[in-house]
XYZ file of C-alpha atoms in Angstrom:
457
model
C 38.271 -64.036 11.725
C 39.809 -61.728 9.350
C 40.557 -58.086 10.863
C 39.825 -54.403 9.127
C 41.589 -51.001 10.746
C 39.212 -48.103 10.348
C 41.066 -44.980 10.584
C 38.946 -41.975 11.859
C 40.115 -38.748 10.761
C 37.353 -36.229 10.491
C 34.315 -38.662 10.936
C 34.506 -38.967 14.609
C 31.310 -40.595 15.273
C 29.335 -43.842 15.289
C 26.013 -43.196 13.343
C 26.088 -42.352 9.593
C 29.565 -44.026 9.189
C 30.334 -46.331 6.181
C 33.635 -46.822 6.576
C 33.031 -48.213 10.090
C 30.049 -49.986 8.960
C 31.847 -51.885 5.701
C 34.771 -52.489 8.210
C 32.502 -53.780 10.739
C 30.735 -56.874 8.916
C 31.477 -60.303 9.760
C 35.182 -58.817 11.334
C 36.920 -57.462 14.048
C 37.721 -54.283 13.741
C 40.109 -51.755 14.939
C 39.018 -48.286 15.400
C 42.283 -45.941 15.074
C 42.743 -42.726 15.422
C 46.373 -41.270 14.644
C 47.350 -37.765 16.404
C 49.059 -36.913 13.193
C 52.649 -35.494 13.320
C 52.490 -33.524 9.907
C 49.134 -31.914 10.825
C 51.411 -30.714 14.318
C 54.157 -29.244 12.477
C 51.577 -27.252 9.751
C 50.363 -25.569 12.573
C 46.825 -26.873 12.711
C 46.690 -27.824 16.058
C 45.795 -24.964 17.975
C 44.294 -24.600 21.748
C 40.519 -24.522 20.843
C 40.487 -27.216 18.099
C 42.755 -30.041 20.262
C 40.583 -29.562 23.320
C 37.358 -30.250 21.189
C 39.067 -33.017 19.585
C 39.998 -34.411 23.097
C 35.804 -34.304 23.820
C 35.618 -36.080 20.359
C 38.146 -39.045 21.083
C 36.831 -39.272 24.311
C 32.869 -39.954 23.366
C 33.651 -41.926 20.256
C 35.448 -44.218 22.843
C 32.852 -43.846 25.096
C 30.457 -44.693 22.504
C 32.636 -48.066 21.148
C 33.069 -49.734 24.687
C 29.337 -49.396 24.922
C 29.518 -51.692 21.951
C 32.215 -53.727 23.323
C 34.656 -51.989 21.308
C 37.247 -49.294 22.160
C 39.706 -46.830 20.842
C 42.763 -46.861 19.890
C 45.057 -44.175 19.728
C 48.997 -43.343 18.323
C 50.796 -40.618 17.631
C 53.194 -40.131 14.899
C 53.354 -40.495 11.180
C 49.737 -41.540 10.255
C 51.385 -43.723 7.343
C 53.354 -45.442 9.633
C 51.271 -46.082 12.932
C 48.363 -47.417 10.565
C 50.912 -50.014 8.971
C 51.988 -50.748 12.356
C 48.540 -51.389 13.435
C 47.967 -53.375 10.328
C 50.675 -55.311 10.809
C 50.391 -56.139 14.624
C 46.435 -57.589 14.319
C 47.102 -59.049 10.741
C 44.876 -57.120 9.100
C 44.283 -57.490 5.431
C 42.304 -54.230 4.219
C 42.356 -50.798 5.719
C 38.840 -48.026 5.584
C 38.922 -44.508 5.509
C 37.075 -41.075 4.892
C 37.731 -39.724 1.571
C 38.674 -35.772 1.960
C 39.806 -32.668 0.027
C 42.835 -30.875 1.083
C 45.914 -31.753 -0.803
C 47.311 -33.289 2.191
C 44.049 -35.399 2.237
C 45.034 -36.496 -0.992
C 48.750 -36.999 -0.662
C 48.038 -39.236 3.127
C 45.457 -40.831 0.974
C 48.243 -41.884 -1.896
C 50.891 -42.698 0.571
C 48.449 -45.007 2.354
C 47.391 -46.655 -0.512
C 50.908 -47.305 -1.745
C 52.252 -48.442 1.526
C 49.412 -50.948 2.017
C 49.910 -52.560 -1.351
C 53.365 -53.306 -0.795
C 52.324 -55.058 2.054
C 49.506 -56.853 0.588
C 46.814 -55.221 2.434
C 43.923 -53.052 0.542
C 42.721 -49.572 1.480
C 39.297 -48.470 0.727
C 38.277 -44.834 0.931
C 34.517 -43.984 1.219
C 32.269 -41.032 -0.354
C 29.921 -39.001 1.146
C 31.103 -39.448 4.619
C 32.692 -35.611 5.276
C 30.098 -34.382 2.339
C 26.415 -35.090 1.390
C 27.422 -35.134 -2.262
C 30.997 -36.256 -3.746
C 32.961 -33.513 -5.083
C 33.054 -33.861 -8.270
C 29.719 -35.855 -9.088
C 28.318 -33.059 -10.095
C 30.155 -30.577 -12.696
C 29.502 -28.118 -15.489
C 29.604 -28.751 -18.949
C 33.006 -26.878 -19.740
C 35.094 -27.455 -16.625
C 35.766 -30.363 -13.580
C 34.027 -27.985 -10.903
C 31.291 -25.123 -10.361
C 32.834 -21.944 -10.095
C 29.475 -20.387 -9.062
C 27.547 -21.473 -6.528
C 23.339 -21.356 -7.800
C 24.271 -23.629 -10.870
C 26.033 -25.720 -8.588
C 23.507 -25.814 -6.269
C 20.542 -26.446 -8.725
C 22.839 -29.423 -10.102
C 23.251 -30.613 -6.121
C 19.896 -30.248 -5.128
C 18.918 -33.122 -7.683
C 20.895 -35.735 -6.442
C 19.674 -38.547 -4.800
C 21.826 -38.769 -1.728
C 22.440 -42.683 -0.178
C 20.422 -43.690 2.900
C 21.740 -42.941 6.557
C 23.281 -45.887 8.262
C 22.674 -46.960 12.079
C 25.196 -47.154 14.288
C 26.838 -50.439 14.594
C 25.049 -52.490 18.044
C 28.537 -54.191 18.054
C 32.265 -53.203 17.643
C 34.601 -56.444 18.045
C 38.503 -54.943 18.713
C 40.916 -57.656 18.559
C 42.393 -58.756 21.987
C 46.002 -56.874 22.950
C 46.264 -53.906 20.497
C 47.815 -51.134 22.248
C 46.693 -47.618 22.686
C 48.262 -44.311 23.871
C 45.868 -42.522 26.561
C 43.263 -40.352 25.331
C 44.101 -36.879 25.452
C 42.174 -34.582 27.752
C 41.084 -30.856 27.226
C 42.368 -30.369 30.778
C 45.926 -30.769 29.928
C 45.221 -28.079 27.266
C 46.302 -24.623 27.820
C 45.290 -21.646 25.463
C 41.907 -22.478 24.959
C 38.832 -19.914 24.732
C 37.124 -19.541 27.882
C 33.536 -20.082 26.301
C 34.802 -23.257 23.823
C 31.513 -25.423 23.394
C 31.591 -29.033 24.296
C 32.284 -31.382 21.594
C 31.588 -34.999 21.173
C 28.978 -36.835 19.000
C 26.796 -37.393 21.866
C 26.373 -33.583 22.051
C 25.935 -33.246 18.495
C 23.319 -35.508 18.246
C 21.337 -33.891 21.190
C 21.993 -30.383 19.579
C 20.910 -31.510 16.345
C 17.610 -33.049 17.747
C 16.673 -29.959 19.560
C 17.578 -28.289 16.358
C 15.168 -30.165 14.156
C 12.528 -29.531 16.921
C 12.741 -25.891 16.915
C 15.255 -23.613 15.384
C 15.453 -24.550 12.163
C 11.865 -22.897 11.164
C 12.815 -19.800 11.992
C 16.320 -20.329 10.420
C 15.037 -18.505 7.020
C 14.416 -15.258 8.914
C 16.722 -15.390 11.746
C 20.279 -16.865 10.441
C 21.486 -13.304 10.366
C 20.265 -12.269 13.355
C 23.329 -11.239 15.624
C 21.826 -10.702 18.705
C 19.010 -13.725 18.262
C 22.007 -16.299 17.576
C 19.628 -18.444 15.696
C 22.189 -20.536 13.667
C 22.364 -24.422 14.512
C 26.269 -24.148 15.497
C 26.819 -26.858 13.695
C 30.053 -26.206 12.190
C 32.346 -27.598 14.870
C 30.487 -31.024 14.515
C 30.584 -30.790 10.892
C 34.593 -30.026 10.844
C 35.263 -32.925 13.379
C 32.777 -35.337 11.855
C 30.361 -35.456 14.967
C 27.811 -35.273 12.581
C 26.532 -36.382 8.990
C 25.980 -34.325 6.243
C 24.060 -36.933 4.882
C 21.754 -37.339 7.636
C 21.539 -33.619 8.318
C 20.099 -33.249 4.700
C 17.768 -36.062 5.121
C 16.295 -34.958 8.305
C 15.817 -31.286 7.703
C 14.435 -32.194 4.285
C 11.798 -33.561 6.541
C 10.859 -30.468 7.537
C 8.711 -28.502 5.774
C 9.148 -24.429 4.990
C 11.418 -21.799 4.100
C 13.521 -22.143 7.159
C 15.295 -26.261 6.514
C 14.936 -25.163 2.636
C 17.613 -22.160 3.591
C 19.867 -24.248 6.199
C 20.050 -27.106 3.546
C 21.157 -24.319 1.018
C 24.215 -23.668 3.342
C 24.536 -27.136 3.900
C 25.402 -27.164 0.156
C 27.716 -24.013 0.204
C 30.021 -26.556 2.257
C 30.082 -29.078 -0.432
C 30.237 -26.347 -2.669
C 33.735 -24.993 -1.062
C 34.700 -28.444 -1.238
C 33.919 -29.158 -4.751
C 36.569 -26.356 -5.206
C 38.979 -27.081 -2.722
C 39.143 -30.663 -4.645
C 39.565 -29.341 -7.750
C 41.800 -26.809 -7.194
C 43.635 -27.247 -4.185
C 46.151 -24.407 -4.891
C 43.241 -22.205 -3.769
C 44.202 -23.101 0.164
C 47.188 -20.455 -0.023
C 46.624 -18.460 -3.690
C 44.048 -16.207 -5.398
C 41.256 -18.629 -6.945
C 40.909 -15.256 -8.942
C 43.755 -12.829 -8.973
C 42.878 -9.226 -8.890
C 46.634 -8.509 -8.729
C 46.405 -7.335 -5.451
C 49.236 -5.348 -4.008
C 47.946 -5.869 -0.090
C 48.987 -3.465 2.495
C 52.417 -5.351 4.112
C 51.930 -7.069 7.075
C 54.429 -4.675 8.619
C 53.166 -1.217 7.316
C 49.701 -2.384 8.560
C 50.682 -4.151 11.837
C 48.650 -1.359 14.338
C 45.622 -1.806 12.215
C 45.774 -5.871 12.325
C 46.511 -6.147 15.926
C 43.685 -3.589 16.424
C 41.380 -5.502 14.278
C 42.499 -9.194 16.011
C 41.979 -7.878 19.246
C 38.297 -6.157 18.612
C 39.862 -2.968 18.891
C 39.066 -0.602 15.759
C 36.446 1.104 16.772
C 33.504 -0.014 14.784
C 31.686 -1.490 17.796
C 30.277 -5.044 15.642
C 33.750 -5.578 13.999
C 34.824 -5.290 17.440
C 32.161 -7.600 18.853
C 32.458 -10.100 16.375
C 36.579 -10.714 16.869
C 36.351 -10.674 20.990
C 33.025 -13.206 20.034
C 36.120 -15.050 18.357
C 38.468 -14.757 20.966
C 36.225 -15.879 23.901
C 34.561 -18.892 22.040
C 37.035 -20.207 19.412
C 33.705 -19.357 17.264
C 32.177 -16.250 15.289
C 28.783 -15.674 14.037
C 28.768 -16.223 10.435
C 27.085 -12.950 9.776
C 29.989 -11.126 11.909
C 33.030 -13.121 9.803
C 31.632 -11.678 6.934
C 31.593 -8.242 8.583
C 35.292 -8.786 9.859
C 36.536 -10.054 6.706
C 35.276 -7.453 4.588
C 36.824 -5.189 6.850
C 40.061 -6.327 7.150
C 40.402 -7.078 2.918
C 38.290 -4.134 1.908
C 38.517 -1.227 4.462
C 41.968 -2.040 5.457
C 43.096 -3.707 2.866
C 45.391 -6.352 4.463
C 45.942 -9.582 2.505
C 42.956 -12.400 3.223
C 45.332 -14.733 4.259
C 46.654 -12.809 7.223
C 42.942 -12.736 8.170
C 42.530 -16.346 7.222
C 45.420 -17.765 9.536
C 44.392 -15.567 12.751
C 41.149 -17.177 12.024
C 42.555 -20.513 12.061
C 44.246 -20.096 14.654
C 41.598 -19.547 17.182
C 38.124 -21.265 15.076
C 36.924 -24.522 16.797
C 35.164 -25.088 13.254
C 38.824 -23.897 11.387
C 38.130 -26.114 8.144
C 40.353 -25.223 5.309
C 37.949 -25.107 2.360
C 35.282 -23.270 4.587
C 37.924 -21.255 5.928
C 39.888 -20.078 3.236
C 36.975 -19.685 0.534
C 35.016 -17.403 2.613
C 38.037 -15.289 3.363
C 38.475 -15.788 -0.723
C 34.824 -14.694 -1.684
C 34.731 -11.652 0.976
C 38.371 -10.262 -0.411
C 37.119 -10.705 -3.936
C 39.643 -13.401 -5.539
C 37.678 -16.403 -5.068
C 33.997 -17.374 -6.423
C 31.854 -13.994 -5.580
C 30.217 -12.971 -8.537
C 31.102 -9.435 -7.000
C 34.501 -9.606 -6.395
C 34.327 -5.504 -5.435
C 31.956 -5.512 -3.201
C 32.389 -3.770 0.661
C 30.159 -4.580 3.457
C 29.861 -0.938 5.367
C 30.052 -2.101 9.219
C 27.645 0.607 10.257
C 25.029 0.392 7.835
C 25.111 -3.777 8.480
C 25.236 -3.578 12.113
C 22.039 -1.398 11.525
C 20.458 -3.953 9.701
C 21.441 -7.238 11.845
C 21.992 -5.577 15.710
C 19.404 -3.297 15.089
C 19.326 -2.635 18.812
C 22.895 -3.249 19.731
C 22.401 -6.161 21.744
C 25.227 -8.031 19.961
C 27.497 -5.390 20.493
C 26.559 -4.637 24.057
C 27.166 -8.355 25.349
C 30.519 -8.263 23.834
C 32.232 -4.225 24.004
C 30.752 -3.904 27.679
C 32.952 -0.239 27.341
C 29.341 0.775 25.019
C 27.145 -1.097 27.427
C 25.556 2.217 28.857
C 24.379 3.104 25.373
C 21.213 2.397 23.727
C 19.787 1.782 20.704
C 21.513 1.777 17.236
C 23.782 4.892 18.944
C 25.695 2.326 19.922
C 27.148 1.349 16.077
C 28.359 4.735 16.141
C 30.387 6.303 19.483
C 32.575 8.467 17.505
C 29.991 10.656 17.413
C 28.682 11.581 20.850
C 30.937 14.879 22.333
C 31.851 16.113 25.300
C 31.166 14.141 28.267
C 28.818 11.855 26.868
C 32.345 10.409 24.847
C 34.489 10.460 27.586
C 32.094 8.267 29.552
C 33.436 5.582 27.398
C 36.069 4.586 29.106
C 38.797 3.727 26.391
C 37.084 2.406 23.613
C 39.221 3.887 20.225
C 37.783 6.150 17.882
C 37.819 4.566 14.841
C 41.427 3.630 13.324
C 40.048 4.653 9.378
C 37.750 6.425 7.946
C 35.259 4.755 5.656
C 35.258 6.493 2.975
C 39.166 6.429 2.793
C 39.147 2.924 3.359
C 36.703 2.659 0.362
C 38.722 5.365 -1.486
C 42.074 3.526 -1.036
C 40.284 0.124 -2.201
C 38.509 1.169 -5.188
C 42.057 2.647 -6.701
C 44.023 -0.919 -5.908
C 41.287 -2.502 -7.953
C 41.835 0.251 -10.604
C 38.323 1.109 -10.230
C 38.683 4.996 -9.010
């Protein structure tokens, strides 16, 4: 019986998978998952996202040895331990996840050209990571949308390829060996209040999801307080779930509320669409503004007091301890604390961008660093200049202060939208607040200091 290697990378799941199910016909199969030295030595592989990866590795096992499969696992070069593997079970063709990054596409090119000299084939998959393949659908004049509502007009009309089942079988061949799965335990550094991960507890989120939340998603995705977003993001990063099937199903649904969560669903592919096509975009401008940021070292008290939630704008504050306890932010509130940061500070995105990184269960380069790009003004906003003032939003999306209160507990004892802004009580009434800082800049100087950088004083 001939023998395939399917190499999971971020497609850690059984349902929805082609590369496992083209693998998976009429062969064994070996289900591999490299812990990849380069991504170690970038500095991807932080606390929160290793100990939902070890969830990950541990239910897609789980989920193969119900099938009478299992995983296997190696560490080291990923070029390498796959040709190893390949080369150990005899096996003549190789199936992977295409991806985006540049060092997607430079493991995907070393692959490819190690495999052919040995006379084994690698075949890479579409729409796996993405409901439609960047690049399928492009403008007139260029090789990507630089703007998301053509883009997304374009997207909407494409017909997207039927969801698979998940294989009832998995054959492994017999004596293939396998480094133990790692275990969040062993893990130290991550956030107290990191979710679970695993496609088993995708699956059951997204179920409940479809059930309920998504109707109300229309009106209540920027609801702080509510926290009426799926949280799908982690399982989308790690491949716990299907874009594909995630469109399919909420199309389903009928109403405002799956029309708006497929819409996001397409600012993903949208992000990587450019990420594909430009890949530069990871650690440069998409759209210089000739930016002379703030240095990290004349700005250092206002960073640290922004990472640790400590500038005294009570929802930027809430939003980075939200961070720092859960490896995860409300999308609303990484807007907030990105605009702050690039705008009211005016620190350089990617100082933002890597602290975010760092602690984000869902930290996904193209999401990642395209959001930070579109909220500092040099990636794809149409409004490059645009501020978000952290008062007047935490108005409009914590109306009551709820958000804040479960996460400055120093403002706790305040009530209604007072809380957004302490500076201004006196006397006692301030001094009751423990020590929660007055605010380390002044709007309008913030604003003041922006508008001349961008010559626009």
């Amino acid at each position: 019986m001939n023998v395939s290697v399917v190499l999971f990378t971020a497609d850690l799941r059984l349902h929805d998978h082609p590369p496992l199910r083209a693998a998976n016909e009429s062969r064994e199969v070996v289900p591999l998952f490299v812990r990849d030295r380069a991504v170690m030595d970038a500095g991807f592989a932080v606390p929160n996202r290793l100990a939902f990866l070890a969830d990950c590795l541990h239910d897609l096992d789980g989920g193969l040895r119900k099938r009478g499969g299992r995983l296997v696992v190696r560490s080291g070069d990923v070029v390498e331990e796959v040709c190893k593997v390949a080369a150990e079970t005899d096996a003549d063709e190789v199936h992977l996840a295409g991806d985006v990054s540049a060092y997607a596409h430079l493991r995907e090119r070393r692959l490819r050209r190690a495999l052919e000299a040995e006379g084994r084939r690698l075949h890479v998959h579409d729409t796996v990571t993405t409901a439609v393949t960047p690049g399928e659908v492009t403008p007139a004049s260029s090789d990507h949308f630089a703007v998301f509502t053509p883009y997304f007009r374009q997207w909407s009309g494409v017909p997207l390829r039927d969801v698979l089942a998940a294989p009832r079988t998995v054959r492994v061949p017999e004596g293939v060996g396998s480094e133990e799965l790692p275990s969040r335990a062993g893990i130290s550094g991550v956030s107290e209040g990191l979710a679970a991960g695993g496609e088993t507890e995708a699956r059951s989120r997204m179920c409940a999801w479809l059930r309920g939340g998504i109707g109300a998603y229309e009106d209540r995705h920027d609801d702080l307080a509510g926290d009426a977003t799926s949280r799908f993001s982690p399982h989308l990063h790690f491949g716990t779930l299907s874009p594909v099937e995630l469109v399919q199903r909420a199309r389903t649904v009928e109403g405002p509320g799956p029309e708006a969560f497929v819409r996001q669903l397409a600012w993903r592919d949208f992000h990587r669409q450019v990420l594909a096509a430009r890949p530069g975009a990871a650690t440069a401008d998409y759209r210089t503004k000739r930016d002379r940021w703030r240095s990290e070292y004349a700005a250092r008290a206002d960073i640290e007091a922004w990472k640790t939630g400590r500038t005294g704008y009570p929802v930027v504050d809430a939003a980075m301890r939200q961070l720092r306890h859960e490896g995860w932010m409300h999308n609303r509130g990484r807007l907030l604390a990105a605009s702050f940061l690039a705008k009211t500070l005016y620190v350089d995105w990617r100082v933002g961008a890597r602290h975010f990184l760092d602690l984000l269960v869902d930290g996904d380069v193209a999401n990642n660093q395209l959001n930070w790009q579109w909220m500092a003004g040099t990636g794809t906003d149409t409004r490059p200049n645009r501020v978000l003032n952290p008062v007047t939003q935490a108005k409009r999306y914590d109306p009551d202060g709820e958000y804040v209160r479960r996460w400055v507990p120093e403002l706790a004892s305040l009530e209604g939208p007072a809380i957004h802004e302490p500076w201004k009580l006196r006397g006692l009434d301030r001094a009751a607040l423990d020590d929660y800082p007055d605010p380390i800049v002044e709007l309008s100087e913030g604003l003041a200091r922006f508008k001349q950088a961008r010559g626009r004083d």
